[in-house]
Structures are given as C-alpha cells and as structure tokens.
XYZ file of N, CA, C and O in Angstrom:
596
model
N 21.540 -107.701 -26.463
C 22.326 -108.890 -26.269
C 23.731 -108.473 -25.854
O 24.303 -107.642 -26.560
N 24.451 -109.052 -24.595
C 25.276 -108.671 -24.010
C 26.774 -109.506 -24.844
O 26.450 -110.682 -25.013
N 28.004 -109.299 -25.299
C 28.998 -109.925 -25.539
C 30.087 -109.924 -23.880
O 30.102 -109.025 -23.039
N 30.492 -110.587 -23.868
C 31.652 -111.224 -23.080
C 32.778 -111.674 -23.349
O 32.937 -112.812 -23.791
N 33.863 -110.736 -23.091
C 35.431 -111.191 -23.411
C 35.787 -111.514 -22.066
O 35.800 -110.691 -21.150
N 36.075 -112.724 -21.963
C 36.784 -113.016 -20.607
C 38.271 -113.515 -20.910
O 38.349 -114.220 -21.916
N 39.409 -113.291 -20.258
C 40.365 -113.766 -20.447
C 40.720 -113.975 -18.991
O 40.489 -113.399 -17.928
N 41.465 -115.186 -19.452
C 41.697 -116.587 -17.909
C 43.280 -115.633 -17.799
O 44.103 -115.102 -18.544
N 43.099 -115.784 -16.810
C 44.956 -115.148 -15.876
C 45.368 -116.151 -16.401
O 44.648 -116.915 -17.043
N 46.742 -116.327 -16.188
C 48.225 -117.001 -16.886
C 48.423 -118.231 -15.598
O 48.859 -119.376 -15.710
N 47.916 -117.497 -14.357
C 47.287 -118.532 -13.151
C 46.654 -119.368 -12.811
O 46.591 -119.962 -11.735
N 46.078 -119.480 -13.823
C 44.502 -120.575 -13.416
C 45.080 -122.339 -13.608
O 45.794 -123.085 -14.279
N 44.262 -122.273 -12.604
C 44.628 -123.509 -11.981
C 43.438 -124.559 -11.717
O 42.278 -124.231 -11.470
N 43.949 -125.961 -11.817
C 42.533 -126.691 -12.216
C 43.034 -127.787 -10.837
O 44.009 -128.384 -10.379
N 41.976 -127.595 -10.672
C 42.092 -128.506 -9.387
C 41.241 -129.854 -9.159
O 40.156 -129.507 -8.691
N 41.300 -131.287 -9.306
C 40.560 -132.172 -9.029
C 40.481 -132.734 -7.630
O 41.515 -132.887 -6.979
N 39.304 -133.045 -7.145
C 39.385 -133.568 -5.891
C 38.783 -134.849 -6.050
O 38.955 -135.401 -7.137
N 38.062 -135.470 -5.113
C 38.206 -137.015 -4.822
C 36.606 -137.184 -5.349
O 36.383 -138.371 -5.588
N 35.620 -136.453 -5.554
C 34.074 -136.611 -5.999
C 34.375 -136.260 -7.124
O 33.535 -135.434 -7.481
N 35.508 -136.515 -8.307
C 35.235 -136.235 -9.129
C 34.583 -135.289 -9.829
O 33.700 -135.498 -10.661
N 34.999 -134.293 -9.507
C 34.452 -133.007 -10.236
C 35.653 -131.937 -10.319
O 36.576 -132.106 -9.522
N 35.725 -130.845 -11.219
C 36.851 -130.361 -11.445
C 36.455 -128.949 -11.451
O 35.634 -128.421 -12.200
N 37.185 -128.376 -10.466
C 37.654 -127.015 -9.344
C 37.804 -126.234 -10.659
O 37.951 -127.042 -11.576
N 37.824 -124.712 -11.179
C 38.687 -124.019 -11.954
C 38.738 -122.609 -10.889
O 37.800 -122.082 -10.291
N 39.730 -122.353 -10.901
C 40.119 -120.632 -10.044
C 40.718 -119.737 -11.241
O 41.766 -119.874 -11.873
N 39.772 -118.846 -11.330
C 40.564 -118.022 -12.168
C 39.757 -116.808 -11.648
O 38.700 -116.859 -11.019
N 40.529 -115.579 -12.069
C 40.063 -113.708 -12.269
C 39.822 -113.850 -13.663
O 40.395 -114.298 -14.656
N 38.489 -113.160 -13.279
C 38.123 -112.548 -14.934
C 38.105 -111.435 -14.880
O 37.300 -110.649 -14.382
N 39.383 -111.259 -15.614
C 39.962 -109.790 -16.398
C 39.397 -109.548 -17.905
O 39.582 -110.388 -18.786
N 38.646 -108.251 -18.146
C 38.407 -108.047 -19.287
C 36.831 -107.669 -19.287
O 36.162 -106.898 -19.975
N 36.622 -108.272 -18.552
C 34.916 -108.088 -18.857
C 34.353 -107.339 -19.308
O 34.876 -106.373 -18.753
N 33.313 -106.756 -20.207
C 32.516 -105.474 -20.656
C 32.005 -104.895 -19.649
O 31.227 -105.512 -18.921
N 32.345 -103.586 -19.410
C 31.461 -102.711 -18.553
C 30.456 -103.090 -18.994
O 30.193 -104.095 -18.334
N 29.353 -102.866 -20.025
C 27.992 -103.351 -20.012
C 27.243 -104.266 -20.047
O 26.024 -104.275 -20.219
N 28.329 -105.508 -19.798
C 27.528 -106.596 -19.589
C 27.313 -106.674 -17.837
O 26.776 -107.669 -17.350
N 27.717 -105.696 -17.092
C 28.083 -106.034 -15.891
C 26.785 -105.483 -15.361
O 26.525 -105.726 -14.182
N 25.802 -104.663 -16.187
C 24.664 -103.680 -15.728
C 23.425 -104.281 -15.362
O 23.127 -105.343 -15.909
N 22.872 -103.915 -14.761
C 21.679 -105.170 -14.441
C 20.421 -104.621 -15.562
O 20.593 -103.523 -16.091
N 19.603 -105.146 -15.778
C 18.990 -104.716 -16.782
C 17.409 -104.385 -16.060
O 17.211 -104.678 -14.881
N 16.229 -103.684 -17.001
C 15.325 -103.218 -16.570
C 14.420 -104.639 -15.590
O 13.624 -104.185 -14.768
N 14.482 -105.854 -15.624
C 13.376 -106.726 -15.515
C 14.482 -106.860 -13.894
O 13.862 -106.891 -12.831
N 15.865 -106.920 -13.851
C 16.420 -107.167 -13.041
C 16.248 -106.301 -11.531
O 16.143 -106.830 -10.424
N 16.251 -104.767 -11.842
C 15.696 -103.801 -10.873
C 14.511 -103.741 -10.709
O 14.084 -103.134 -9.726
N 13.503 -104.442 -11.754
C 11.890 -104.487 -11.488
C 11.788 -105.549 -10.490
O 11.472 -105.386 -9.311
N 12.132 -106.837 -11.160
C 12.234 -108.180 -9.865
C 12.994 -107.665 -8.176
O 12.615 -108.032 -7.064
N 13.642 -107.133 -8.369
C 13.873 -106.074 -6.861
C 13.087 -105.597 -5.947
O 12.919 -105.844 -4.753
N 12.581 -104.796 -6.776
C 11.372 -103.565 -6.543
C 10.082 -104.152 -5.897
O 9.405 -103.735 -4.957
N 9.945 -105.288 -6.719
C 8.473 -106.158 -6.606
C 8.799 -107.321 -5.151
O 8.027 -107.730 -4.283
N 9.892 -107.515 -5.326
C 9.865 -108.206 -3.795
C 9.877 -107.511 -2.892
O 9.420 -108.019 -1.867
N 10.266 -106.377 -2.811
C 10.729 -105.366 -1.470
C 8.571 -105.256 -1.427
O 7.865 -105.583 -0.472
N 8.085 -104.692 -2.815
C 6.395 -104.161 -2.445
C 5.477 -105.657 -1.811
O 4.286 -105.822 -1.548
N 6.489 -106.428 -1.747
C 5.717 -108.160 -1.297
C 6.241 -108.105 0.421
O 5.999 -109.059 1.160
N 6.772 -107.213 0.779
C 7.516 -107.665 2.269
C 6.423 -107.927 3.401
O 5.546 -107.066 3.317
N 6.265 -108.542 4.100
C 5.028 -108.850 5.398
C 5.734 -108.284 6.647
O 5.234 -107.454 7.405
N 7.044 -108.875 6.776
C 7.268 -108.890 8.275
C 7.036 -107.225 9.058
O 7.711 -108.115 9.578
N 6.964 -106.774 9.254
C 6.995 -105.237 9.683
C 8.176 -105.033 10.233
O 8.560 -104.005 9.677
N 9.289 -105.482 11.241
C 10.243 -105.275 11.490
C 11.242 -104.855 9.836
O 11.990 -103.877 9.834
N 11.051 -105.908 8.335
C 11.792 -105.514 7.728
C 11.419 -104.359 6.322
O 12.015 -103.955 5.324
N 9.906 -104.134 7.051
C 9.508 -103.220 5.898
C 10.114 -101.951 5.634
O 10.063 -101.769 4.417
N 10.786 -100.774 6.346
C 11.309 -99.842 6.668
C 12.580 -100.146 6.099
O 13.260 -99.140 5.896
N 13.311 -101.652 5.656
C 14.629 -101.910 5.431
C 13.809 -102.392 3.918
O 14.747 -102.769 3.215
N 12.818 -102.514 3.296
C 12.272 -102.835 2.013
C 12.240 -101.455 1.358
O 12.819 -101.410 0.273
N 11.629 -100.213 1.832
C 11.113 -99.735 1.180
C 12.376 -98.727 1.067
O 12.382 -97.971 0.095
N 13.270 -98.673 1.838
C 14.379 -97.911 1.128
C 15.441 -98.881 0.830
O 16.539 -98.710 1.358
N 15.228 -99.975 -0.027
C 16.009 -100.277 -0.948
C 15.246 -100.704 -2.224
O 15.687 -101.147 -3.285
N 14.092 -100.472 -1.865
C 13.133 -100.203 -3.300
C 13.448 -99.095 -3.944
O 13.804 -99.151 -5.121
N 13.368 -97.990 -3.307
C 14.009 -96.761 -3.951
C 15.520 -96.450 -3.736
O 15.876 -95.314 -4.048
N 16.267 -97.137 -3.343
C 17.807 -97.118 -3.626
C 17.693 -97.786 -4.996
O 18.235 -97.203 -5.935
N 16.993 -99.049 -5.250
C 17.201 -99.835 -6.610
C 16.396 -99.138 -7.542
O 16.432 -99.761 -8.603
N 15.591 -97.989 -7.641
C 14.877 -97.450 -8.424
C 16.038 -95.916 -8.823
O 16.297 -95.289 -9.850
N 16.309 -95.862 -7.916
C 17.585 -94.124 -8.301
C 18.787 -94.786 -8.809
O 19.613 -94.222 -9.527
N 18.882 -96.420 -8.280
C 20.193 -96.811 -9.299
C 20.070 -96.732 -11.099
O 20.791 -96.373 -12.030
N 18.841 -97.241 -10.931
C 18.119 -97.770 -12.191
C 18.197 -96.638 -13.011
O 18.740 -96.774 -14.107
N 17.535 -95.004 -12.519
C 17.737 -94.086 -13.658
C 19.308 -93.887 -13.424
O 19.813 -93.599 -14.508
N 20.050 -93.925 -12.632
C 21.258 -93.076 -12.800
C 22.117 -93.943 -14.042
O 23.076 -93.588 -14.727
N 21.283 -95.322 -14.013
C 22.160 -95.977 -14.835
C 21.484 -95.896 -16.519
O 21.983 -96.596 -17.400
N 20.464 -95.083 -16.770
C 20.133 -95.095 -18.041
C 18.759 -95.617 -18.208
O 17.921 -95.051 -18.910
N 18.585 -96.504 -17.671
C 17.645 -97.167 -17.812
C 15.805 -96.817 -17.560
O 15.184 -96.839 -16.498
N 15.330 -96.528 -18.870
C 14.106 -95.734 -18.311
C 12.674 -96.540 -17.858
O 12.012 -97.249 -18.616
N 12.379 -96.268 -16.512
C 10.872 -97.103 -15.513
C 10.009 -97.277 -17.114
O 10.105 -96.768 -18.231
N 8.964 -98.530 -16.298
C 7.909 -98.960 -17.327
C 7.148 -98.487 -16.635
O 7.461 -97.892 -15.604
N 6.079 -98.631 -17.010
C 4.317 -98.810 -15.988
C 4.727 -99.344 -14.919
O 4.739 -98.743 -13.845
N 5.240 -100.925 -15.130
C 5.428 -101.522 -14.082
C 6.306 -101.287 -13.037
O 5.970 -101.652 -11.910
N 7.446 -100.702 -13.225
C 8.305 -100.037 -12.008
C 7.334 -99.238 -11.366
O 7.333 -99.346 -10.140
N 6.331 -98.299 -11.964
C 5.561 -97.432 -10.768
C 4.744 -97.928 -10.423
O 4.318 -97.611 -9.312
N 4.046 -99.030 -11.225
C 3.090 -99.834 -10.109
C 3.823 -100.657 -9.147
O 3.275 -101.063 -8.122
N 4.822 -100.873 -9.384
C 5.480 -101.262 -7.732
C 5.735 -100.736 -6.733
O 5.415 -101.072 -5.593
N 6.554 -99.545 -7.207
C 7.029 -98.745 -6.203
C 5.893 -98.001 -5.622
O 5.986 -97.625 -4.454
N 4.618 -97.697 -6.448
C 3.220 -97.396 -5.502
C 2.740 -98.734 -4.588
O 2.544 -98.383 -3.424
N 2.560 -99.800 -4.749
C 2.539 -100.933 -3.669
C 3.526 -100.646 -3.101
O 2.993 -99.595 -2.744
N 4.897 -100.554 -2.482
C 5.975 -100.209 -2.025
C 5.309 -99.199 -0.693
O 5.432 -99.446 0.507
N 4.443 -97.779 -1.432
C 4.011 -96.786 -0.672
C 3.140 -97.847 -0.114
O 3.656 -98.351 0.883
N 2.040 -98.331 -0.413
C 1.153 -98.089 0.181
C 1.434 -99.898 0.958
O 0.782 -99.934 2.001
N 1.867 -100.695 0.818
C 2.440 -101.902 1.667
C 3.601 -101.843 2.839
O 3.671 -102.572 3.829
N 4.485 -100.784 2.458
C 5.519 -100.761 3.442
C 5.542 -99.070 4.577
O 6.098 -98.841 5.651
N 4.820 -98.356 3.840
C 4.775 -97.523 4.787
C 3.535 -97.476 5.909
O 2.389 -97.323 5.485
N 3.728 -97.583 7.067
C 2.944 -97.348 8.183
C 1.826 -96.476 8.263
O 1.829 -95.245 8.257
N 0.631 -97.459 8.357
C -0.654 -96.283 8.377
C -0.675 -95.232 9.060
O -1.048 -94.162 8.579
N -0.318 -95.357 10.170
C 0.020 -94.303 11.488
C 1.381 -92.623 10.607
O 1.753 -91.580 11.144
N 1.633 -93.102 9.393
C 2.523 -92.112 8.773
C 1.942 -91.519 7.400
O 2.467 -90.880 6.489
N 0.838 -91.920 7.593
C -0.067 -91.083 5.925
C 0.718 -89.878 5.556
O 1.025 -89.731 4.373
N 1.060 -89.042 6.400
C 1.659 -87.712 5.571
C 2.908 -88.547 4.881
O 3.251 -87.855 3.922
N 3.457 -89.324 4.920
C 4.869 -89.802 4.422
C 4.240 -90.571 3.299
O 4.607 -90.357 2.143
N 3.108 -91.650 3.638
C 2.743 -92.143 2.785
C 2.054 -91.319 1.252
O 1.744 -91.787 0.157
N 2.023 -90.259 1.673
C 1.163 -89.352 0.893
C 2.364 -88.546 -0.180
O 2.455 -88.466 -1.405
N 2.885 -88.216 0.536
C 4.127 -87.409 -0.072
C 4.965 -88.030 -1.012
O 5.332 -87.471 -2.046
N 5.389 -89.572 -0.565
C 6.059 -90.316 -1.454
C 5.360 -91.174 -2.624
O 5.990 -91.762 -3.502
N 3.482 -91.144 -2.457
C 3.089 -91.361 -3.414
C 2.736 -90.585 -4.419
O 2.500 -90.932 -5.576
N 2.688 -89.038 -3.747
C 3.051 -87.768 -5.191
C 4.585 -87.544 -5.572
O 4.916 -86.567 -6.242
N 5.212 -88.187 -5.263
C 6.911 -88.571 -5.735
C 6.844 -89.305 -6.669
O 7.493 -88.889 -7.629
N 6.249 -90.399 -6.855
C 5.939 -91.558 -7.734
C 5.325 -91.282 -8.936
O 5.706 -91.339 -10.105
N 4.000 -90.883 -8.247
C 3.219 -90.301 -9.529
C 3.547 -88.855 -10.491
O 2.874 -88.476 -11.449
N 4.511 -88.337 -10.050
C 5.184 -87.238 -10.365
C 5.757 -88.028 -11.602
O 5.258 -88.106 -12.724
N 7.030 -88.648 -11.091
C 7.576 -89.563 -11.967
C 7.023 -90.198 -12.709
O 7.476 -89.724 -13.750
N 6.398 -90.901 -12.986
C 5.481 -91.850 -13.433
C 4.866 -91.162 -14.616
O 4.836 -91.669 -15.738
N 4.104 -89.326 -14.144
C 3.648 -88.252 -15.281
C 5.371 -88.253 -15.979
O 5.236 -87.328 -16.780
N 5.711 -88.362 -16.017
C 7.121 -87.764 -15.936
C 7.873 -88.581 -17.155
O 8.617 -88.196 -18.057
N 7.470 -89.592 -16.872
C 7.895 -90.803 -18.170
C 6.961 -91.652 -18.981
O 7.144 -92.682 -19.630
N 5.454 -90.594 -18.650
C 4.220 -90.698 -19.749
C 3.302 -92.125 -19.038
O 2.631 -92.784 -19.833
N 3.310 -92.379 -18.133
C 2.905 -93.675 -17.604
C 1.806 -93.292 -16.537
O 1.628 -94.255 -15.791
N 0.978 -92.174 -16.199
C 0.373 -91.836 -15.523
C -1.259 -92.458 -15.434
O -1.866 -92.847 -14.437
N -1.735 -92.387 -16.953
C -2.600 -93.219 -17.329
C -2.869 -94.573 -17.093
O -3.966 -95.130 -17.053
N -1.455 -95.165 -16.903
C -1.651 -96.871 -16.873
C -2.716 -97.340 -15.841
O -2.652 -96.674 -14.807
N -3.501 -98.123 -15.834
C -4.315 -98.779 -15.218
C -4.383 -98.981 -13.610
O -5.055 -98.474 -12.712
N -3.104 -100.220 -13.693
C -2.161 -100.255 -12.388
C -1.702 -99.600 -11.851
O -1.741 -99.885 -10.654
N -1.034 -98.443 -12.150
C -0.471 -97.291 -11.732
C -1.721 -96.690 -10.725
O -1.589 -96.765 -9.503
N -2.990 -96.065 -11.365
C -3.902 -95.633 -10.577
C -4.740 -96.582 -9.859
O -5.555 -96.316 -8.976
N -4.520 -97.420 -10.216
C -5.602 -98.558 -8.895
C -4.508 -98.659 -7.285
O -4.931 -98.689 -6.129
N -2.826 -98.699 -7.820
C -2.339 -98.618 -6.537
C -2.051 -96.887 -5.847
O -2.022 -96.599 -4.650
N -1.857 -95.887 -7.088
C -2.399 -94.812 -6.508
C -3.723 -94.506 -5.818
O -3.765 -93.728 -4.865
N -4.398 -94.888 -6.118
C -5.760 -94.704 -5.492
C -6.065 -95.470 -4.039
O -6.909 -95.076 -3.234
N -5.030 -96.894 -3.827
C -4.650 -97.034 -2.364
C -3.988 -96.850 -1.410
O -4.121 -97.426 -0.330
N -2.861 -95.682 -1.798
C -1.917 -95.245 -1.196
C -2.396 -93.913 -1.018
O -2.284 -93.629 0.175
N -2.874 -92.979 -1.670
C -3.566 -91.665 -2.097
C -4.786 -91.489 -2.950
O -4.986 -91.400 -4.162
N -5.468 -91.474 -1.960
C -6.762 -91.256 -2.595
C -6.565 -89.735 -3.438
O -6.001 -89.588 -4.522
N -7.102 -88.845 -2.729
C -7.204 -87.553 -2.613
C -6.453 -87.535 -4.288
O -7.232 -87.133 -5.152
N -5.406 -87.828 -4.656
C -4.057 -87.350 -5.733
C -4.917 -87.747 -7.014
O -5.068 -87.097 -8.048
N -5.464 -89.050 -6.651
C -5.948 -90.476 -7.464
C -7.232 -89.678 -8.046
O -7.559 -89.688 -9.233
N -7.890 -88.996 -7.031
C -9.412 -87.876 -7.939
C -9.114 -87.004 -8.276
O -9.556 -86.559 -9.335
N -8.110 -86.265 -7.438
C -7.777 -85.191 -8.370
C -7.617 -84.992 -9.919
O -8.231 -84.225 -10.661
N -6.287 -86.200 -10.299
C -6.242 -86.599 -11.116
C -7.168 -87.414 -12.505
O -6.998 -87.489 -13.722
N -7.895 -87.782 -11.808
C -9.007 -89.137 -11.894
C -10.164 -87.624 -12.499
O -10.328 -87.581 -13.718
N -10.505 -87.088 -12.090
C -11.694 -86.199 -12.253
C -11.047 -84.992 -13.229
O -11.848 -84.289 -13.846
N -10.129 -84.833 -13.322
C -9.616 -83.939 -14.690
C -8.561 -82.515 -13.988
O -7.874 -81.776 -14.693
N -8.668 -82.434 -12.665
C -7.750 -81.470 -11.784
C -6.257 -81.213 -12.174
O -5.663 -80.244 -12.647
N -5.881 -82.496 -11.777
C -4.874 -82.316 -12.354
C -4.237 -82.772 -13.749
O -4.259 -83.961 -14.066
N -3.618 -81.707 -14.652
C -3.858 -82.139 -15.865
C -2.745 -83.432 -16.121
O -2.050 -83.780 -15.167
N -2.623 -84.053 -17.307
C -2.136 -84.746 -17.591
C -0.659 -83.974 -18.186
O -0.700 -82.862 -18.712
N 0.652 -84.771 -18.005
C 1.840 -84.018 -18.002
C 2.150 -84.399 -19.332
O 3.176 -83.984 -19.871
C-alpha cells in the first residue's frame, strides 16, 4: 500500500469557469519516490498488449518495448511471475517474423533462461508458448535434456 504526501505550492490557484466546474493548478511537490513505481500487474498489462499486437507494420515497435518494459521491471526490483514469461514467450512467438526463426529461437532461449532463472520453468503456460515459439528447447527440456535450474 502506497502513502502520498502531496503538498499544494503557495500558488495554486482555483479557477471557475462558466460550466460550472472548478479548475485547480497546482505542482505536486513532495511525492514518495515509491509511490511513483509502477507495480508488477502494471508492467505485466504492458507486456500482454504489446504479445496481442496484429498490425505487422507495429509489431517490431511491440516487441521491443515488451522487453524495454520487462528490463525496466527487473532494474526496478521487481521480480517476473509465470505470467510475465508467458507473455513475453507470446511476444516471441506473435511478434517476431517467421521468415527470422533464428531470432525467434534465440530470444525464446533468453526467456526461458530467465524464466529457469526465477524458478518458473515448469509453469504450464510458460511451456505451451515455449513449445510455439521453440519447439526443439520445449523437448529438450520436456524429455529430461535439459535439466531443471
């Protein structure tokens, strides 16, 4: 639960206009650095629209700000669920270009790296969208190859 100290400038000024409703202008000075942080559901709701994108012109502008909002997310503390890597694997396998499998491939052993990485490898979702982005990783794994991290 976030607290909020806001304090109104010595400026603020109230302004009424003619629809009856009342204007306030003020700077909010004071604020908590940590209320200002976006929280885990906030960079997930991100993530999950960028892995929803259709148009193809803006998929290439989705999928690297899926992972701009995913490197914000750890730098800021905040540790991925299941569900951050089952997105960001739809992410791979929705926004990157079939015609680019080696890219698609590479950035879905990036994921799943991570994903071993913060104990979430097992999850369900995780390997049903690994297994459409990367097969090959998905049996490896899937058949006992590669071990569990």
């Amino acid at each position: 639960q976030c607290r909020r100290h806001l304090e109104l400038d010595s400026e603020q000024q109230y302004e009424y206009d003619f629809n009856n409703s009342l204007d306030v202008n003020f700077e909010p000075n004071g604020l908590y650095e940590e209320c200002m942080l976006p929280s885990e559901y906030t960079y997930l709701a991100v993530i999950r629209v960028c892995s929803s994108t259709r148009l193809n012109s803006d998929k290439e502008d989705a999928l690297s700000i899926a992972f701009d909002v995913y490197n914000r997310m750890i730098k800021d503390g905040i540790t991925p669920s299941a569900m951050t890597y089952r997105y960001l694997m739809m992410c791979c396998a929705n926004l990157v270009p079939s015609r680019s499998n080696e890219k698609r491939t590479q950035l879905s052993q990036t994921v799943f790296d991570a994903a071993r990485k913060h104990g979430h490898e097992a999850d369900p979702k995780v390997l049903f969208q690994l297994k459409r982005c990367n097969y090959n990783l998905f049996a490896s794994y899937h058949n006992g190859i590669l071990p569990a991290h």
